[in-house]
mmCIF file of C-alpha atoms and ligand atoms in Angstrom:
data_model
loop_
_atom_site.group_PDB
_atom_site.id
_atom_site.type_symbol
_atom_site.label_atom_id
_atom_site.label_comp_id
_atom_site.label_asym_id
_atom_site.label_seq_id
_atom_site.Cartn_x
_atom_site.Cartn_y
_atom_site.Cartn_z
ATOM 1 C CA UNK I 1 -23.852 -20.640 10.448
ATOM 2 C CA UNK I 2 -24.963 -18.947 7.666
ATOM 3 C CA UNK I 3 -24.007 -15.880 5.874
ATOM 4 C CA UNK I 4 -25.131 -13.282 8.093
ATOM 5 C CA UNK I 5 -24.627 -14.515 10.890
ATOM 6 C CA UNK I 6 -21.253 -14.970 9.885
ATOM 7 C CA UNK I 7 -20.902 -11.464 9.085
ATOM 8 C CA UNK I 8 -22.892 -10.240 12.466
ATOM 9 C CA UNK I 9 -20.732 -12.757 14.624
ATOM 10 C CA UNK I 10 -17.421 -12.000 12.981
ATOM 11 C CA UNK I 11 -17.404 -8.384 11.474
ATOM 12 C CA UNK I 12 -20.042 -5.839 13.253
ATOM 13 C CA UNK I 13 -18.111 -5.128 16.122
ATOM 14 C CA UNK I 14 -14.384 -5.073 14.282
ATOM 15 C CA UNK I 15 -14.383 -1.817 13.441
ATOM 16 C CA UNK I 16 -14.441 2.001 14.586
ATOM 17 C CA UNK I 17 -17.872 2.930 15.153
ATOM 18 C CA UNK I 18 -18.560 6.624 13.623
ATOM 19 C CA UNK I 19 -21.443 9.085 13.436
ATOM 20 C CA UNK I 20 -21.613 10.047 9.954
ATOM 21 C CA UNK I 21 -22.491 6.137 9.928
ATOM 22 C CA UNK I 22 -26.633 6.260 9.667
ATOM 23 C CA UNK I 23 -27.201 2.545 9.288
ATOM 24 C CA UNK I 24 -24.667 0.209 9.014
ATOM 25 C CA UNK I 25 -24.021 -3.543 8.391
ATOM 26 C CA UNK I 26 -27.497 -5.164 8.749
ATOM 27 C CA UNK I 27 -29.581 -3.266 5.709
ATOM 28 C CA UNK I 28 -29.898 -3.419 2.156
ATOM 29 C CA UNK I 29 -27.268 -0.688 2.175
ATOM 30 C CA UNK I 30 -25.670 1.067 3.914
ATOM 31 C CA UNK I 31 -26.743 4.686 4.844
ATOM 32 C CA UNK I 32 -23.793 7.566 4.807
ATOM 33 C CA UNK I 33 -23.288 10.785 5.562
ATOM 34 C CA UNK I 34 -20.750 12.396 3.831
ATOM 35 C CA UNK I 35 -19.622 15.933 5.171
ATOM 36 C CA UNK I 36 -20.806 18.857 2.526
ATOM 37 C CA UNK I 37 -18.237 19.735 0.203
ATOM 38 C CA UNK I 38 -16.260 16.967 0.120
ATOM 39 C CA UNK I 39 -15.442 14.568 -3.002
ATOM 40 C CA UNK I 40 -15.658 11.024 -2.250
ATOM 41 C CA UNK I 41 -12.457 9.370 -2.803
ATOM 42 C CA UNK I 42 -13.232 5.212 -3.647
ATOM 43 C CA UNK I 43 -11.337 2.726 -4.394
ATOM 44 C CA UNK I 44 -11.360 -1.266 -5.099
ATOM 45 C CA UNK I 45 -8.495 -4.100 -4.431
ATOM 46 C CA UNK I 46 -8.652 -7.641 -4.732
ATOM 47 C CA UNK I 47 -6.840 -9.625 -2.672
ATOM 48 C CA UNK I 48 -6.213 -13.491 -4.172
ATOM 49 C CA UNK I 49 -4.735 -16.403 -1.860
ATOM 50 C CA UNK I 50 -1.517 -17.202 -3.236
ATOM 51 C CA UNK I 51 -1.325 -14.179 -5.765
ATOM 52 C CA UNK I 52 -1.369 -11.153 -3.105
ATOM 53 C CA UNK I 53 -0.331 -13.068 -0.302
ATOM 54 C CA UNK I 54 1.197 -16.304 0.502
ATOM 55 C CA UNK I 55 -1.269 -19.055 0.610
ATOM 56 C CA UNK I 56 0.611 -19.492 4.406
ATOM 57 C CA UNK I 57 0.052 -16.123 5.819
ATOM 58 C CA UNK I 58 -1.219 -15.680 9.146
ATOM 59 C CA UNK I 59 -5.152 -14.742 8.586
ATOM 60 C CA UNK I 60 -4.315 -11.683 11.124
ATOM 61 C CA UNK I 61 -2.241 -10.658 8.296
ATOM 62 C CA UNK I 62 -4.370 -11.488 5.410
ATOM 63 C CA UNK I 63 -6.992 -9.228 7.560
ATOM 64 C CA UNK I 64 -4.732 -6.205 8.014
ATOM 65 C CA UNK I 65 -3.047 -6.411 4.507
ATOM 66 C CA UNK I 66 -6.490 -6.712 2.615
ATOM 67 C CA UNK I 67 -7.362 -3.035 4.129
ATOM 68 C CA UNK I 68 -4.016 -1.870 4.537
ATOM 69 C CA UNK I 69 -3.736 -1.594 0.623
ATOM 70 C CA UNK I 70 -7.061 -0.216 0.193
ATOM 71 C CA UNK I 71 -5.864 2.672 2.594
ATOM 72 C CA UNK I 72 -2.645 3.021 0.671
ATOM 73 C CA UNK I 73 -4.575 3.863 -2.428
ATOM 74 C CA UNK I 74 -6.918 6.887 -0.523
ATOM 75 C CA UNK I 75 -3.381 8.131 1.186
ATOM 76 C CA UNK I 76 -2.156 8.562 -2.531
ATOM 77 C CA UNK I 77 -4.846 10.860 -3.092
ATOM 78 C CA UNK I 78 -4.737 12.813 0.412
ATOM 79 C CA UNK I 79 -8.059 11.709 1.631
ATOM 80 C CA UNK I 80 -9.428 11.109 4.826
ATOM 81 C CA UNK I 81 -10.594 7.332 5.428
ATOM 82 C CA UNK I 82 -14.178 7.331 6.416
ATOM 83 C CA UNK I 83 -16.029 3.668 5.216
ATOM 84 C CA UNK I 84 -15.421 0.390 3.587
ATOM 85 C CA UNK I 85 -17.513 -2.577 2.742
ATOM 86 C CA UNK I 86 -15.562 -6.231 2.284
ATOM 87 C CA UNK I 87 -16.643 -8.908 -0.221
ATOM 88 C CA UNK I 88 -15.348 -12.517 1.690
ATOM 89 C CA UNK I 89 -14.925 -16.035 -0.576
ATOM 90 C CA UNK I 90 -13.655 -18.781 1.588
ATOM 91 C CA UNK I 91 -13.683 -22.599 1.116
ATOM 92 C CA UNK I 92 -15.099 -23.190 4.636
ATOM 93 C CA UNK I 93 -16.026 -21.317 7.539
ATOM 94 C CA UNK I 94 -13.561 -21.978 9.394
ATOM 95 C CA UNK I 95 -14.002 -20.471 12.770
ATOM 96 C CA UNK I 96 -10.368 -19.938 14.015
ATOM 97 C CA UNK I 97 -9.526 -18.088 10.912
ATOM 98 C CA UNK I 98 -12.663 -15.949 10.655
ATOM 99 C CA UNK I 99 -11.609 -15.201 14.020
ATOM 100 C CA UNK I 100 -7.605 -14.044 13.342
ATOM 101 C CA UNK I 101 -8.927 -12.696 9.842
ATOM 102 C CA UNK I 102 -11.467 -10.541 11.839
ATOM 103 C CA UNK I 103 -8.888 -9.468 14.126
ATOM 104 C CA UNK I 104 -6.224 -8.358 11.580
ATOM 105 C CA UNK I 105 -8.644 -6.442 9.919
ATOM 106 C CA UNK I 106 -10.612 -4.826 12.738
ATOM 107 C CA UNK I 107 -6.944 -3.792 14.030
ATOM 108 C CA UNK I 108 -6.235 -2.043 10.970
ATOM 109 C CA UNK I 109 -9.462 -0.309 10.885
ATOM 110 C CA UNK I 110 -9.549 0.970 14.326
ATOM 111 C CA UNK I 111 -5.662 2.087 13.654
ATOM 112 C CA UNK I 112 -7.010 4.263 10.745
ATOM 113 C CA UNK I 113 -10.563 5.337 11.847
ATOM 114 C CA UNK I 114 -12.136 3.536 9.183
ATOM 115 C CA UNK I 115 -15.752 1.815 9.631
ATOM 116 C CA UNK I 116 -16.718 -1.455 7.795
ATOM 117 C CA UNK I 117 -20.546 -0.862 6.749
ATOM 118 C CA UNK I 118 -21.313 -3.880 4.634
ATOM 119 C CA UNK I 119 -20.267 -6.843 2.867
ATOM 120 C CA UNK I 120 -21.067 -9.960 1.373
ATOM 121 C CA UNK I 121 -19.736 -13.684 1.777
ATOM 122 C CA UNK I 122 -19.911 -16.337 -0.305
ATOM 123 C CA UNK I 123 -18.300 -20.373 -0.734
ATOM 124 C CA UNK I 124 -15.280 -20.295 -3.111
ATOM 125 C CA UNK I 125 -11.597 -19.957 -3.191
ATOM 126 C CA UNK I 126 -10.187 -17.611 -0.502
ATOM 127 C CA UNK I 127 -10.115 -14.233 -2.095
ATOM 128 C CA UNK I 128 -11.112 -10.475 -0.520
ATOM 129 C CA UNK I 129 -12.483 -7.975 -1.816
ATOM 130 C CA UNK I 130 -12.768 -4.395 -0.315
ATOM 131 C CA UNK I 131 -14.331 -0.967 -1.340
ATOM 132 C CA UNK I 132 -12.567 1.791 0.588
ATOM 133 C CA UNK I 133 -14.221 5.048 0.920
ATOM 134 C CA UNK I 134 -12.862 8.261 1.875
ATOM 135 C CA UNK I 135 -13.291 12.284 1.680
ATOM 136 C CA UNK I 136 -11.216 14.939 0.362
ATOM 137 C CA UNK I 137 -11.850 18.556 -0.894
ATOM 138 C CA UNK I 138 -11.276 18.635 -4.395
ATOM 139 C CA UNK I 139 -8.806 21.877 -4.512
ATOM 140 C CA UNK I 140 -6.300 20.123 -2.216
ATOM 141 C CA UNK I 141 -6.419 15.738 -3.728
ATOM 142 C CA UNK I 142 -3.675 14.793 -5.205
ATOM 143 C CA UNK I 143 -4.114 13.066 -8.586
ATOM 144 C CA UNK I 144 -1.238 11.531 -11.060
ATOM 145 C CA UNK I 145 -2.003 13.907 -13.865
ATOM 146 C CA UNK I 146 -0.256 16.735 -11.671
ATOM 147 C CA UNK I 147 3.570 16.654 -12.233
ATOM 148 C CA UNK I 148 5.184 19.466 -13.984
ATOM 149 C CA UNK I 149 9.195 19.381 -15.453
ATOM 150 C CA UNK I 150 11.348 20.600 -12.359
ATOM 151 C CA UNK I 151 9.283 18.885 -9.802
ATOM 152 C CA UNK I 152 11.615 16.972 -7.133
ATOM 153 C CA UNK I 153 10.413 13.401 -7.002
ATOM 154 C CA UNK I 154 10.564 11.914 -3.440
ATOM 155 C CA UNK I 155 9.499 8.446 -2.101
ATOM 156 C CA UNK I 156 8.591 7.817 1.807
ATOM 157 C CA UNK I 157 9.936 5.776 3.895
ATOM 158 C CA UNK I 158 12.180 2.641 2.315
ATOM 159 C CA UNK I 159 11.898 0.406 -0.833
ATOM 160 C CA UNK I 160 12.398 -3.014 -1.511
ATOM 161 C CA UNK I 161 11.599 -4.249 1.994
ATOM 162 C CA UNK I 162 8.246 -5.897 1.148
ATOM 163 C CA UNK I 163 10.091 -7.698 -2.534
ATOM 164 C CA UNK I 164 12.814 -9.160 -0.384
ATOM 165 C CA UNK I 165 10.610 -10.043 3.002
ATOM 166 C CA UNK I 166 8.373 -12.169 0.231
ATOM 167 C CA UNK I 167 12.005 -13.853 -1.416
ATOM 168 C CA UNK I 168 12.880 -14.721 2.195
ATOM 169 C CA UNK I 169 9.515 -15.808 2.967
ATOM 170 C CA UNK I 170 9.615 -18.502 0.377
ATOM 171 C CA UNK I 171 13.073 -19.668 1.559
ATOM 172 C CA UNK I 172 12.637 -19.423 5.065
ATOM 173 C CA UNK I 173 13.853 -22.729 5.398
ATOM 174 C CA UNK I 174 17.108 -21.522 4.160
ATOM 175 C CA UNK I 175 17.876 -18.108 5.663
ATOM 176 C CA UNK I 176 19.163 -19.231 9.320
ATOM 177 C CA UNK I 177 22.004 -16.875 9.049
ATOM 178 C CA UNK I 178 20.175 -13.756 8.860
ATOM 179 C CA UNK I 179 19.666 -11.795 11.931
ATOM 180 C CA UNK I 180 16.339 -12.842 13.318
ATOM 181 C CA UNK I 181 15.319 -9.229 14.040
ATOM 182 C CA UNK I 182 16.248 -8.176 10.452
ATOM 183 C CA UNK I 183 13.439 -11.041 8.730
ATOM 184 C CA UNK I 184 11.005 -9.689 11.450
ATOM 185 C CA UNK I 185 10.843 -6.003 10.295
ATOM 186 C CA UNK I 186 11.344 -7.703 6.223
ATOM 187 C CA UNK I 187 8.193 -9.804 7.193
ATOM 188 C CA UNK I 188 6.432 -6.987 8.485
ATOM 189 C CA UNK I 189 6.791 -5.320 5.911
ATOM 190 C CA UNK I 190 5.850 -7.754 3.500
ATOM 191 C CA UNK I 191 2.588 -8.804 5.376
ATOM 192 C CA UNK I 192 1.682 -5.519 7.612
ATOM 193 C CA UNK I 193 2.024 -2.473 5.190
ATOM 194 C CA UNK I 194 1.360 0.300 7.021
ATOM 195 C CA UNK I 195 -0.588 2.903 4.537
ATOM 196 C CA UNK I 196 0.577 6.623 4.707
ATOM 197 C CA UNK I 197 -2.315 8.104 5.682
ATOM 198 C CA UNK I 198 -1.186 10.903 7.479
ATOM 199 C CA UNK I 199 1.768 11.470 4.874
ATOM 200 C CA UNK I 200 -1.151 11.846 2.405
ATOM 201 C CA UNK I 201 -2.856 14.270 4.512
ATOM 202 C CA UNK I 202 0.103 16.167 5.089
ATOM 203 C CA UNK I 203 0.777 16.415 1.450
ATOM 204 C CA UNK I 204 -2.562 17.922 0.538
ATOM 205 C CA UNK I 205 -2.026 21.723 -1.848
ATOM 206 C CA UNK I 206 1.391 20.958 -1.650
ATOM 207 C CA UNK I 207 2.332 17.916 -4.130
ATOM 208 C CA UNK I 208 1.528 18.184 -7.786
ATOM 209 C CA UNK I 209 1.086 14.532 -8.081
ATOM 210 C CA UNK I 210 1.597 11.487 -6.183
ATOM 211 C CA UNK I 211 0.894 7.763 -6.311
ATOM 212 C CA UNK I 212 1.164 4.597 -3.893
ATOM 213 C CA UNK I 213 3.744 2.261 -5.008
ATOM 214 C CA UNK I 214 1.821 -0.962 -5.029
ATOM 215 C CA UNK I 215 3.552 -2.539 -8.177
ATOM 216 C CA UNK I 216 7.043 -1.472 -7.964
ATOM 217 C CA UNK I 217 8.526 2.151 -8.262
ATOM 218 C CA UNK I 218 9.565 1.646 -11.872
ATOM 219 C CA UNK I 219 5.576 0.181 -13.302
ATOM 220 C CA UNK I 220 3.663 3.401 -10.843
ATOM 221 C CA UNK I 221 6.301 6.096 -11.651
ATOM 222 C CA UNK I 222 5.646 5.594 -15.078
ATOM 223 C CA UNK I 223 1.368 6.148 -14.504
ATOM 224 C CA UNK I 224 2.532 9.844 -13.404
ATOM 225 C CA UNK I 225 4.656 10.518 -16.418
ATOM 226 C CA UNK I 226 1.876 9.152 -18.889
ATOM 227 C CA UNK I 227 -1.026 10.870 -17.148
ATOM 228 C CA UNK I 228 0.990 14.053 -16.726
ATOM 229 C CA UNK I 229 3.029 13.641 -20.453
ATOM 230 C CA UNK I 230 6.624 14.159 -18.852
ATOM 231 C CA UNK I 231 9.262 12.351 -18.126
ATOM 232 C CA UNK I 232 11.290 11.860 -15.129
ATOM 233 C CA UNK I 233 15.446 11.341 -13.853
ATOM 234 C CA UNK I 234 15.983 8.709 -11.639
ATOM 235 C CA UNK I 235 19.168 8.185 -9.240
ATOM 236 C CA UNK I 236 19.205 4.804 -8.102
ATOM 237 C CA UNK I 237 22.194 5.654 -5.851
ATOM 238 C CA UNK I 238 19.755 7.674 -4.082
ATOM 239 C CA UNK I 239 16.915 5.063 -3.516
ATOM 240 C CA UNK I 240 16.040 4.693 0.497
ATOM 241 C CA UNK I 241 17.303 1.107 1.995
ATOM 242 C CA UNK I 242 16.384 -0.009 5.008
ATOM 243 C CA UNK I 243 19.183 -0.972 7.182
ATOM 244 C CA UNK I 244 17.623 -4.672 7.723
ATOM 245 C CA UNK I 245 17.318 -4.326 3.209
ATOM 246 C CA UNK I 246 21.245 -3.672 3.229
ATOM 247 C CA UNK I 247 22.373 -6.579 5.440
ATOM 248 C CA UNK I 248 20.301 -8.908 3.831
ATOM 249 C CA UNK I 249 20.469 -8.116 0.399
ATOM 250 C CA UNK I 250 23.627 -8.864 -2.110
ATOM 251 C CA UNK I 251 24.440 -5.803 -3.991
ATOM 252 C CA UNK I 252 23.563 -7.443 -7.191
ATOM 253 C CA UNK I 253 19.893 -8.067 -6.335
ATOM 254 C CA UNK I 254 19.509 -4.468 -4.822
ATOM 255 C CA UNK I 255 18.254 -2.318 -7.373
ATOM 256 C CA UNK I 256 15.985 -5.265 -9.024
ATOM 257 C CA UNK I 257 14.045 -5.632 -5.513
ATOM 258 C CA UNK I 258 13.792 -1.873 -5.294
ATOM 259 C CA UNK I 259 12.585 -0.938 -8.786
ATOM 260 C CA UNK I 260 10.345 -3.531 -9.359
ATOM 261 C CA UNK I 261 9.779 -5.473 -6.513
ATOM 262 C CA UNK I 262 6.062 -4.616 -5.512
ATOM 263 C CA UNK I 263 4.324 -4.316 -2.150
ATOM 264 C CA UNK I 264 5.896 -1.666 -0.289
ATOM 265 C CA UNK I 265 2.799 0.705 -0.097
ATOM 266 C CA UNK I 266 5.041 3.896 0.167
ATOM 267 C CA UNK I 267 3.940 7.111 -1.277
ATOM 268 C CA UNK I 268 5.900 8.506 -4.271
ATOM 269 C CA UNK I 269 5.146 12.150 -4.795
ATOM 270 C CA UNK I 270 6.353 14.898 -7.321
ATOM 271 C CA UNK I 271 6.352 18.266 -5.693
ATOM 272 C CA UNK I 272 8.100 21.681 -6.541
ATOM 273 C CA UNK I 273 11.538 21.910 -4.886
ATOM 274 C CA UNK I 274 10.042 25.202 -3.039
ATOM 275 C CA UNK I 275 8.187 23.057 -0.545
ATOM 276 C CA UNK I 276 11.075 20.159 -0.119
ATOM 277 C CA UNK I 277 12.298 21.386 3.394
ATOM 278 C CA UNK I 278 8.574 22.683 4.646
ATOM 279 C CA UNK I 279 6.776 19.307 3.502
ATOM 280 C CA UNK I 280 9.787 17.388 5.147
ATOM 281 C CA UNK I 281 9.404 19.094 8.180
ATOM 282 C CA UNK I 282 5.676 18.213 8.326
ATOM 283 C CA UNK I 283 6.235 14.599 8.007
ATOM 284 C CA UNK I 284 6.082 11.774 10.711
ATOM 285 C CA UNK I 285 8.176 9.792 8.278
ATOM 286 C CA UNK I 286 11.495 10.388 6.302
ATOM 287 C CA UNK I 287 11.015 11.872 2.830
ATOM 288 C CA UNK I 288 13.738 11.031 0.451
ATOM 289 C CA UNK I 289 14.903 12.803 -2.840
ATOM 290 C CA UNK I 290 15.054 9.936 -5.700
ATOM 291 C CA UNK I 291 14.712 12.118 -8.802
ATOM 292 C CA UNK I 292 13.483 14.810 -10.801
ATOM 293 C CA UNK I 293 10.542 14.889 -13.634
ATOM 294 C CA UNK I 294 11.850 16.314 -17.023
ATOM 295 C CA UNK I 295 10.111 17.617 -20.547
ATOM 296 C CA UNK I 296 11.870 15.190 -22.074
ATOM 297 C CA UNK I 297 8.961 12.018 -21.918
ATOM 298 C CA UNK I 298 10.878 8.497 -20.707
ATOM 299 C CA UNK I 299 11.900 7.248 -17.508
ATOM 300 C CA UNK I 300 15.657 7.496 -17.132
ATOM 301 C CA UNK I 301 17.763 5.381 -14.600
ATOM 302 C CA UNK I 302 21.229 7.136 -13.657
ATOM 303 C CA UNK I 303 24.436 5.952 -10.948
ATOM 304 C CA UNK I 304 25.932 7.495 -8.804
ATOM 305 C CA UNK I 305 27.684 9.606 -11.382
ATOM 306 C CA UNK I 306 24.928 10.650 -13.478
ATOM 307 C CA UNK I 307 25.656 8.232 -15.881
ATOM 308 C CA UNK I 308 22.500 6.458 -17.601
ATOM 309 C CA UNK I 309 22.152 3.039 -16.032
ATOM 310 C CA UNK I 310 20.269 0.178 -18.106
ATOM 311 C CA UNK I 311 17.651 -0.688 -16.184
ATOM 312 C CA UNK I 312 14.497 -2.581 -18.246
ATOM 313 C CA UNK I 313 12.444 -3.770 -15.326
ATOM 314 C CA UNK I 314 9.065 -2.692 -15.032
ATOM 315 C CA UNK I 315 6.620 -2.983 -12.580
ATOM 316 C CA UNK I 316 4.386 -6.306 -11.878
ATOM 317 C CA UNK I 317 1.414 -6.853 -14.054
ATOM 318 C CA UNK I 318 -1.311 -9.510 -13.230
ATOM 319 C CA UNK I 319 -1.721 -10.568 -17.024
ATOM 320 C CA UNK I 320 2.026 -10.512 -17.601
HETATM 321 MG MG1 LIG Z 401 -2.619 2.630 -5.958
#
């Protein structure tokens, strides 16, 4: 099989189909058709076997995740997913993966409306590359460069899930005693983000800045107060747990997994405290209050009583 017959057999009927497609997978390049007026919101991720996922996940999850966090990154800005194209290296072609990998990914896509119109293979260590394209109008995108002193600072949905579901992962062997249903949603988590797309939309003229948290709140937090030269108040009492995160989780380890632990994909999004209650309201997830950005440049960590708490984690870095 070579490589485009891989890529006819395996990847041209994954996705959505869409109009504003004019020629697809099969060309040169692909042909688009971008509505009039729109900015093009695009994006990159790399995902590396063993460094991004476990060199044991499920291809179906390798699939989903590699788009999942390309989605994440167009939801930060509040655009609209419209295209991608996926760069494949694999040691083999192994059919039964292609197939799961195909799968995973095409499931994703269809979940999001998103349209795979190219890509490339190639022989090599097991790594995935995708270019994630989207629209947005450019009076309404959300950017980190936005966040003014007074903003409320909110997060989505729950952190640390994704940071513990990979701990457990590793030591599945030794975490019998947790409650099987618990590891499922941990492990779901960890290997089937789900990007806030339609958070992102929702957010759209109404946050001054906002950013997926990819790396850990404490490493992407700080991109908004450099880009926007502020600084910001965090309560960690106040940081969203999922129930499954509480029972599994020794209070000790808590805040580590949840300020730096990476992976969680949520959106975290500075917005004036006006539109708290409306923007809530709009959401088909919860919205929590972690914070508020200050003149005063720094990140600040405080307890439960306002006093300053010592945190020095930061977020991951590859070169670290
Ligand atoms: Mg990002």
């Amino acid at each position: 099989m070579n490589e485009f017959e891989l890529i006819r057999r395996y990847f041209a009927a994954c996705t959505s189909s869409r109009e504003d497609v004019v020629v697809g997978i099969g060309d040169d390049c692909a042909l688009l058709n971008p509505p009039s007026a729109q900015l093009l919101a695009v994006t990159t991720d790399m995902l590396i076997a063993g460094r991004h996922f476990p060199l044991d996940a499920s291809a179906f999850d390798i699939g989903w995740k590699s788009l999942a966090v390309n989605l994440s990154d167009l939801a930060a800005m509040g655009a609209q997913p419209c295209w991608f194209t996926l760069a494949l290296s694999l040691p083999e072609p192994d059919q039964s993966w292609l197939g799961e990998f195909a799968e995973g990914l095409g499931r994703c896509a269809k979940e999001f409306g998103i349209a795979l119109v190219g890509g490339d293979t190639t022989r090599g260590a097991l790594s995935i590359s995708i270019t994630a394209m989207g629209t947005t109008d450019s009076a309404t995108s959300m950017r980190r460069d936005g966040a003014r002193a007074g903003d409320v600072i909110c997060v989505t949905g729950t952190l640390g899930d994704a940071a513990l579901g990979l701990r457990l992962w590793q030591r599945r062997s030794f975490c019998r005693e947790l409650v099987n249903t618990d590891l499922e949603l941990l492990w779901g988590r960890l290997h089937r983000p789900q990007p806030r797309v339609s958070a992102g939309r929702a957010l759209r003229g109404l946050a001054h800045a906002a950013i997926d948290l990819s790396d850990g709140l404490a490493g992407d937090l700080q991109h908004i107060l450099s880009a926007s030269g502020v600084g910001a108040e965090i309560r960690v009492d106040q940081l969203p747990m999922s129930p499954a995160f509480a029972r599994a989780t020794p209070e000790a380890d808590r805040l580590a997994l949840q300020v730096s632990g990476g992976d969680d994909y949520e959106l975290c999004i500075c917005i004036p405290p006006k539109e708290l209650d409306s923007i809530r309201s709009s959401l088909d997830i919860p919205l929590v209050e972690i914070g508020h950005i200050t003149t005063e440049p720094g990140l600040r960590w405080l307890d439960g009583q306002g006093r300053p708490l010592p945190v020095t984690a930061g977020g991951y870095d590859h070169f670290q």
